[in-house]
mmCIF file of C-alpha atoms in Angstrom:
data_model
loop_
_atom_site.group_PDB
_atom_site.id
_atom_site.type_symbol
_atom_site.label_atom_id
_atom_site.label_comp_id
_atom_site.label_asym_id
_atom_site.label_seq_id
_atom_site.Cartn_x
_atom_site.Cartn_y
_atom_site.Cartn_z
ATOM 1 C CA MET A 1 168.176 51.327 35.939
ATOM 2 C CA LEU A 2 171.579 50.893 34.267
ATOM 3 C CA VAL A 3 173.301 52.863 37.029
ATOM 4 C CA GLU A 4 171.624 50.720 39.690
ATOM 5 C CA LEU A 5 172.663 47.544 37.860
ATOM 6 C CA ILE A 6 176.288 48.705 37.715
ATOM 7 C CA LYS A 7 176.254 49.570 41.419
ATOM 8 C CA SER A 8 174.767 46.172 42.263
ATOM 9 C CA THR A 9 177.533 44.464 40.322
ATOM 10 C CA LEU A 10 180.393 46.502 41.806
ATOM 11 C CA THR A 11 179.259 46.655 45.434
ATOM 12 C CA PRO A 12 181.248 44.202 47.598
ATOM 13 C CA CYS A 13 179.143 41.914 49.762
ATOM 14 C CA PRO A 14 179.143 38.273 50.947
ATOM 15 C CA LYS A 15 177.648 35.990 48.311
ATOM 16 C CA TRP A 16 174.840 34.783 50.576
ATOM 17 C CA ALA A 17 173.851 38.357 51.441
ATOM 18 C CA LYS A 18 173.739 39.345 47.784
ATOM 19 C CA LYS A 19 171.552 36.302 47.047
ATOM 20 C CA MET A 20 169.179 37.313 49.841
ATOM 21 C CA GLY A 21 168.784 40.807 48.389
ATOM 22 C CA PHE A 22 170.898 43.019 50.638
ATOM 23 C CA VAL A 23 172.822 44.666 47.797
ATOM 24 C CA ALA A 24 169.654 45.281 45.790
ATOM 25 C CA GLU A 25 168.060 46.864 48.867
ATOM 26 C CA SER A 26 171.111 49.055 49.482
ATOM 27 C CA VAL A 27 171.159 50.258 45.878
ATOM 28 C CA ALA A 28 167.405 50.950 46.015
ATOM 29 C CA ILE A 29 167.829 52.996 49.209
ATOM 30 C CA ASP A 30 170.660 54.957 47.603
ATOM 31 C CA ALA A 31 168.444 55.726 44.591
ATOM 32 C CA ARG A 32 165.535 56.766 46.820
ATOM 33 C CA ALA A 33 167.853 58.991 48.849
ATOM 34 C CA LYS A 34 168.731 60.874 45.661
ATOM 35 C CA ARG A 35 165.115 61.173 44.520
ATOM 36 C CA CYS A 36 163.923 62.278 47.963
ATOM 37 C CA ALA A 37 166.940 64.371 48.945
ATOM 38 C CA ALA A 38 164.915 67.446 49.902
ATOM 39 C CA ALA A 39 162.417 65.435 51.975
ATOM 40 C CA TRP A 40 165.170 63.473 53.727
ATOM 41 C CA GLU A 41 167.429 66.417 54.534
ATOM 42 C CA PRO A 42 165.686 67.462 57.803
ATOM 43 C CA HIS A 43 165.888 63.893 59.105
ATOM 44 C CA GLN A 44 169.553 63.591 58.175
ATOM 45 C CA LYS A 45 170.336 66.858 59.935
ATOM 46 C CA GLU A 46 168.482 65.710 63.063
ATOM 47 C CA CYS A 47 170.443 62.452 63.093
ATOM 48 C CA LYS A 48 173.791 64.212 62.791
ATOM 49 C CA LYS A 49 172.949 66.754 65.467
ATOM 50 C CA PHE A 50 171.676 64.051 67.814
ATOM 51 C CA ILE A 51 174.773 61.871 67.398
ATOM 52 C CA LEU A 52 177.061 64.808 68.144
ATOM 53 C CA GLN A 53 175.002 65.476 71.260
ATOM 54 C CA ALA A 54 175.573 61.855 72.318
ATOM 55 C CA VAL A 55 179.318 62.316 71.807
ATOM 56 C CA GLU A 56 179.285 64.945 74.548
ATOM 57 C CA GLY A 57 178.455 62.170 77.008
ATOM 58 C CA CYS A 58 181.609 60.181 76.204
ATOM 59 C CA GLU A 59 184.259 60.163 78.929
ATOM 60 C CA GLN A 60 186.911 59.197 76.367
ATOM 61 C CA THR A 61 187.081 59.346 72.580
ATOM 62 C CA ARG A 62 189.093 56.323 71.529
ATOM 63 C CA THR A 63 186.821 54.291 69.222
ATOM 64 C CA ALA A 64 183.372 55.040 67.811
ATOM 65 C CA LEU A 65 181.436 52.093 66.374
ATOM 66 C CA VAL A 66 178.548 52.808 63.988
ATOM 67 C CA ALA A 67 176.143 49.961 63.224
ATOM 68 C CA GLY A 68 174.120 50.503 60.066
ATOM 69 C CA SER A 69 176.351 53.190 58.581
ATOM 70 C CA GLY A 70 175.159 52.658 54.992
ATOM 71 C CA ALA A 71 176.066 55.578 52.742
ATOM 72 C CA CYS A 72 176.778 57.782 55.800
ATOM 73 C CA LEU A 73 174.216 60.368 54.670
ATOM 74 C CA ASP A 74 172.807 60.632 58.199
ATOM 75 C CA LEU A 75 176.152 60.326 59.986
ATOM 76 C CA PRO A 76 178.446 63.238 60.999
ATOM 77 C CA LEU A 77 181.398 61.200 59.769
ATOM 78 C CA LYS A 78 183.984 63.963 59.454
ATOM 79 C CA GLU A 79 183.186 65.262 62.939
ATOM 80 C CA LEU A 80 183.459 61.773 64.440
ATOM 81 C CA ALA A 81 186.753 61.174 62.653
ATOM 82 C CA ASP A 82 188.074 64.455 64.050
ATOM 83 C CA ARG A 83 186.962 63.631 67.608
ATOM 84 C CA PHE A 84 187.819 59.923 67.864
ATOM 85 C CA ASP A 85 191.070 58.053 67.383
ATOM 86 C CA ARG A 86 189.226 55.503 65.268
ATOM 87 C CA VAL A 87 185.773 55.179 63.692
ATOM 88 C CA ILE A 88 184.472 51.734 62.704
ATOM 89 C CA LEU A 89 181.610 51.543 60.213
ATOM 90 C CA LEU A 90 179.766 48.253 60.514
ATOM 91 C CA ASP A 91 177.278 47.107 57.861
ATOM 92 C CA ILE A 92 176.479 44.162 55.622
ATOM 93 C CA VAL A 93 176.749 46.452 52.565
ATOM 94 C CA HIS A 94 178.921 49.536 52.181
ATOM 95 C CA PRO A 95 177.736 51.462 49.102
ATOM 96 C CA ILE A 96 180.430 52.328 46.595
ATOM 97 C CA THR A 97 179.392 55.977 47.021
ATOM 98 C CA ASN A 98 180.490 55.904 50.684
ATOM 99 C CA ARG A 99 182.766 58.831 51.586
ATOM 100 C CA SER A 100 184.692 57.099 54.379
ATOM 101 C CA SER A 101 187.655 55.965 52.256
ATOM 102 C CA LYS A 102 189.004 59.532 52.280
ATOM 103 C CA LEU A 103 189.440 59.513 56.065
ATOM 104 C CA PRO A 104 192.519 57.621 57.307
ATOM 105 C CA ASN A 105 191.147 56.701 60.741
ATOM 106 C CA VAL A 106 187.822 55.353 59.436
ATOM 107 C CA LEU A 107 187.523 51.609 58.934
ATOM 108 C CA GLN A 108 184.751 49.850 57.010
ATOM 109 C CA ILE A 109 183.840 46.367 58.249
ATOM 110 C CA VAL A 110 181.505 44.158 56.225
ATOM 111 C CA ALA A 111 179.533 42.137 58.756
ATOM 112 C CA ASP A 112 176.068 40.792 59.394
ATOM 113 C CA ILE A 113 175.101 42.685 62.531
ATOM 114 C CA THR A 114 172.497 40.042 63.424
ATOM 115 C CA GLY A 115 174.933 37.152 63.100
ATOM 116 C CA VAL A 116 172.230 34.831 61.730
ATOM 117 C CA GLY A 117 172.146 35.526 57.992
ATOM 118 C CA GLU A 118 174.710 33.082 56.639
ATOM 119 C CA GLU A 119 173.283 30.059 58.477
ATOM 120 C CA LEU A 120 169.736 31.117 57.660
ATOM 121 C CA TYR A 121 170.626 31.156 53.964
ATOM 122 C CA ALA A 122 172.515 27.860 54.132
ATOM 123 C CA PHE A 123 170.062 25.803 56.201
ATOM 124 C CA LYS A 124 166.820 27.650 55.424
ATOM 125 C CA THR A 125 165.500 27.278 58.957
ATOM 126 C CA LEU A 126 164.783 30.005 61.498
ATOM 127 C CA PRO A 127 167.208 30.159 64.428
ATOM 128 C CA ASP A 128 165.588 29.282 67.740
ATOM 129 C CA PRO A 129 166.419 31.154 69.798
ATOM 130 C CA VAL A 130 167.849 34.136 67.929
ATOM 131 C CA PRO A 131 171.261 34.654 69.548
ATOM 132 C CA VAL A 132 172.493 37.963 70.882
ATOM 133 C CA PRO A 133 175.483 38.974 68.718
ATOM 134 C CA ASP A 134 178.810 39.507 70.457
ATOM 135 C CA LEU A 135 180.415 41.685 67.783
ATOM 136 C CA TYR A 136 183.019 43.987 69.366
ATOM 137 C CA HIS A 137 181.929 43.344 72.959
ATOM 138 C CA ILE A 138 185.463 42.225 73.837
ATOM 139 C CA PHE A 139 187.028 45.535 72.797
ATOM 140 C CA PRO A 140 187.433 47.787 75.866
ATOM 141 C CA ASP A 141 188.169 51.001 73.970
ATOM 142 C CA ILE A 142 184.748 51.493 72.338
ATOM 143 C CA ASP A 143 183.521 54.712 73.897
ATOM 144 C CA LEU A 144 180.577 55.330 71.547
ATOM 145 C CA VAL A 145 178.233 52.908 69.805
ATOM 146 C CA VAL A 146 175.646 54.249 67.372
ATOM 147 C CA SER A 147 172.784 52.123 66.056
ATOM 148 C CA LEU A 148 171.736 54.324 63.165
ATOM 149 C CA ASN A 149 168.305 53.940 61.559
ATOM 150 C CA LEU A 150 168.924 50.202 61.697
ATOM 151 C CA LEU A 151 166.728 48.590 64.331
ATOM 152 C CA SER A 152 163.453 48.547 62.394
ATOM 153 C CA GLN A 153 165.266 47.516 59.201
ATOM 154 C CA LEU A 154 166.995 44.430 60.610
ATOM 155 C CA PRO A 155 164.158 42.007 59.775
ATOM 156 C CA VAL A 156 163.041 43.543 56.470
ATOM 157 C CA THR A 157 165.297 41.867 53.899
ATOM 158 C CA PHE A 158 165.362 38.580 55.797
ATOM 159 C CA LEU A 159 161.563 38.467 55.947
ATOM 160 C CA ASP A 160 161.186 39.369 52.277
ATOM 161 C CA TRP A 161 163.528 36.517 51.342
ATOM 162 C CA LEU A 162 161.832 34.032 53.665
ATOM 163 C CA GLN A 163 158.428 34.921 52.207
ATOM 164 C CA GLU A 164 159.705 34.575 48.642
ATOM 165 C CA GLU A 165 161.150 31.159 49.498
ATOM 166 C CA GLY A 166 157.989 30.095 51.328
ATOM 167 C CA LEU A 167 160.012 28.983 54.326
ATOM 168 C CA ALA A 168 157.827 30.141 57.216
ATOM 169 C CA GLU A 169 154.268 31.052 58.156
ATOM 170 C CA ASP A 170 153.296 34.626 59.017
ATOM 171 C CA GLU A 171 153.266 34.015 62.771
ATOM 172 C CA ALA A 172 156.782 32.561 62.699
ATOM 173 C CA LEU A 173 157.996 35.449 60.543
ATOM 174 C CA ASP A 174 156.595 38.004 62.974
ATOM 175 C CA GLN A 175 158.247 36.223 65.898
ATOM 176 C CA PHE A 176 161.560 36.144 64.034
ATOM 177 C CA GLY A 177 161.318 39.879 63.328
ATOM 178 C CA HIS A 178 160.561 40.532 66.989
ATOM 179 C CA ASP A 179 163.475 38.369 68.144
ATOM 180 C CA LEU A 180 165.982 40.018 65.780
ATOM 181 C CA ILE A 181 165.079 43.430 67.178
ATOM 182 C CA ARG A 182 165.182 42.184 70.766
ATOM 183 C CA ALA A 183 168.635 40.656 70.201
ATOM 184 C CA HIS A 184 169.964 43.901 68.719
ATOM 185 C CA LEU A 185 168.808 45.901 71.729
ATOM 186 C CA ASP A 186 170.495 43.378 74.015
ATOM 187 C CA TRP A 187 173.663 43.614 71.903
ATOM 188 C CA LEU A 188 173.634 47.397 72.166
ATOM 189 C CA GLN A 189 173.320 47.238 75.937
ATOM 190 C CA GLY A 190 176.337 44.923 76.114
ATOM 191 C CA PHE A 191 178.699 47.869 75.613
ATOM 192 C CA GLN A 192 180.126 49.959 78.429
ATOM 193 C CA GLY A 193 180.411 53.194 76.435
ATOM 194 C CA VAL A 194 177.688 55.604 75.329
ATOM 195 C CA ARG A 195 174.993 53.711 73.370
ATOM 196 C CA CYS A 196 173.265 56.071 70.964
ATOM 197 C CA LEU A 197 170.154 54.651 69.295
ATOM 198 C CA ILE A 198 168.173 56.224 66.462
ATOM 199 C CA THR A 199 165.231 54.175 65.250
ATOM 200 C CA ASP A 200 161.781 54.304 63.712
ATOM 201 C CA ARG A 201 159.023 53.934 66.285
ATOM 202 C CA ARG A 202 156.007 54.088 63.972
ATOM 203 C CA TRP A 203 155.326 53.965 60.236
ATOM 204 C CA GLU A 204 152.388 56.029 58.980
ATOM 205 C CA GLU A 205 150.758 56.081 55.558
ATOM 206 C CA LYS A 206 148.963 59.364 54.846
ATOM 207 C CA ASP A 207 146.680 60.895 52.243
ATOM 208 C CA PRO A 208 147.536 64.191 50.480
ATOM 209 C CA THR A 209 145.978 66.203 53.329
ATOM 210 C CA GLY A 210 148.210 64.540 55.914
ATOM 211 C CA ARG A 211 145.475 62.366 57.393
ATOM 212 C CA VAL A 212 146.781 59.022 58.648
ATOM 213 C CA ILE A 213 145.296 56.189 56.578
ATOM 214 C CA SER A 214 147.168 53.368 58.262
ATOM 215 C CA GLN A 215 150.004 52.876 60.693
ATOM 216 C CA SER A 216 152.187 49.991 61.761
ATOM 217 C CA ASP A 217 154.658 49.110 64.482
ATOM 218 C CA PRO A 218 158.077 48.380 62.941
ATOM 219 C CA LEU A 219 159.391 47.044 66.269
ATOM 220 C CA TYR A 220 156.929 44.134 66.478
ATOM 221 C CA GLY A 221 155.393 45.131 69.776
ATOM 222 C CA ILE A 222 158.618 45.598 71.715
ATOM 223 C CA GLU A 223 158.061 48.244 74.351
ATOM 224 C CA MET A 224 160.676 50.971 74.400
ATOM 225 C CA PRO A 225 161.555 53.485 77.107
ATOM 226 C CA GLY A 226 160.783 57.136 76.555
ATOM 227 C CA PRO A 227 163.193 58.674 74.013
ATOM 228 C CA ASP A 228 165.306 61.773 74.480
ATOM 229 C CA ARG A 229 164.012 63.219 71.219
ATOM 230 C CA ILE A 230 161.325 62.492 68.621
ATOM 231 C CA TRP A 231 161.050 63.808 65.081
ATOM 232 C CA ARG A 232 159.325 62.938 61.815
ATOM 233 C CA TRP A 233 160.840 61.709 58.576
ATOM 234 C CA ALA A 234 159.019 61.973 55.242
ATOM 235 C CA VAL A 235 160.623 58.765 54.016
ATOM 236 C CA ALA A 236 158.387 58.413 50.949
ATOM 237 C CA PRO A 237 156.952 61.813 49.961
ATOM 238 C CA MET A 238 154.028 62.232 47.597
ATOM 239 C CA GLY A 239 154.794 60.667 44.222
ATOM 240 C CA GLU A 240 157.205 58.079 45.598
ATOM 241 C CA LEU A 241 154.552 55.427 46.277
ATOM 242 C CA ASP A 242 151.744 54.154 44.068
ATOM 243 C CA GLY A 243 148.554 56.157 44.432
ATOM 244 C CA PRO A 244 147.785 59.409 46.266
ATOM 245 C CA VAL A 245 149.600 58.407 49.459
ATOM 246 C CA TRP A 246 152.888 59.138 51.178
ATOM 247 C CA ARG A 247 154.725 57.657 54.148
ATOM 248 C CA GLU A 248 156.119 59.320 57.227
ATOM 249 C CA ASN A 249 158.116 57.647 59.985
ATOM 250 C CA LEU A 250 158.114 58.668 63.621
ATOM 251 C CA VAL A 251 161.762 58.550 64.684
ATOM 252 C CA ALA A 252 163.044 58.258 68.243
ATOM 253 C CA GLY A 253 166.506 59.132 69.490
ATOM 254 C CA TYR A 254 168.165 57.796 72.650
ATOM 255 C CA LEU A 255 171.383 59.477 73.752
ATOM 256 C CA ASP A 256 172.464 56.496 75.867
ATOM 257 C CA TYR A 257 170.044 53.617 75.487
ATOM 258 C CA THR A 258 169.129 51.473 78.463
ATOM 259 C CA GLU A 259 166.034 49.465 79.279
ATOM 260 C CA ASN A 260 165.862 51.392 82.550
ATOM 261 C CA ALA A 261 165.558 54.810 80.864
ATOM 262 C CA SER A 262 162.843 56.926 82.419
ATOM 263 C CA ASP A 263 159.693 57.882 80.477
#
């Protein structure tokens, strides 16, 4: 607990985002990643391999933009830095354990990828409609965009905060979650380069035998095209959650995401 408190204090982040719980969530994920390192390793390897496969589709290798870089545990950062002139890591929180500072052509940018957080915190009203972000759309040299295990997580901290503050009813919260995800997909498709997407498609809670007890749709009913690859991630192995249950995510990878992808 002391280590997590120190990390929370030292981690740079906009004041509003820290108040909403983004730093606490980042530190908690970092701690879970350490506890569940063995269970997470296959997923991290799949992510790295899949991203490098997406790189092969790039006509040029000027700039790679990674949205949701986090601690870079699931990102082939060194390989991207070797291949591209510049790598931009985009996230609202960059953990102090991040390895990117050792690579001269890697740039960390602290930014709210949704574009709605600061006003949501200030005015405490849901945006209607949720705007499509325009982050980096004007830069012509972005040859690879990676949305990395981010899509399903975009609403989570916002919704937790809104519920704690009692600012919206369940139906409005669900619609907001849906609209955040929809806007991110539209943002991703606004780039001309290769648009690699790795995201949860289903969350499953299982008993010790592996039987599915419950499942949920983290994308709020948004229909997705058929992925290029699917794998499973034991995100909360036995012992991580209360009771004799564990959680596994179904993960989908898209080498170059488009709404017109074939099933």
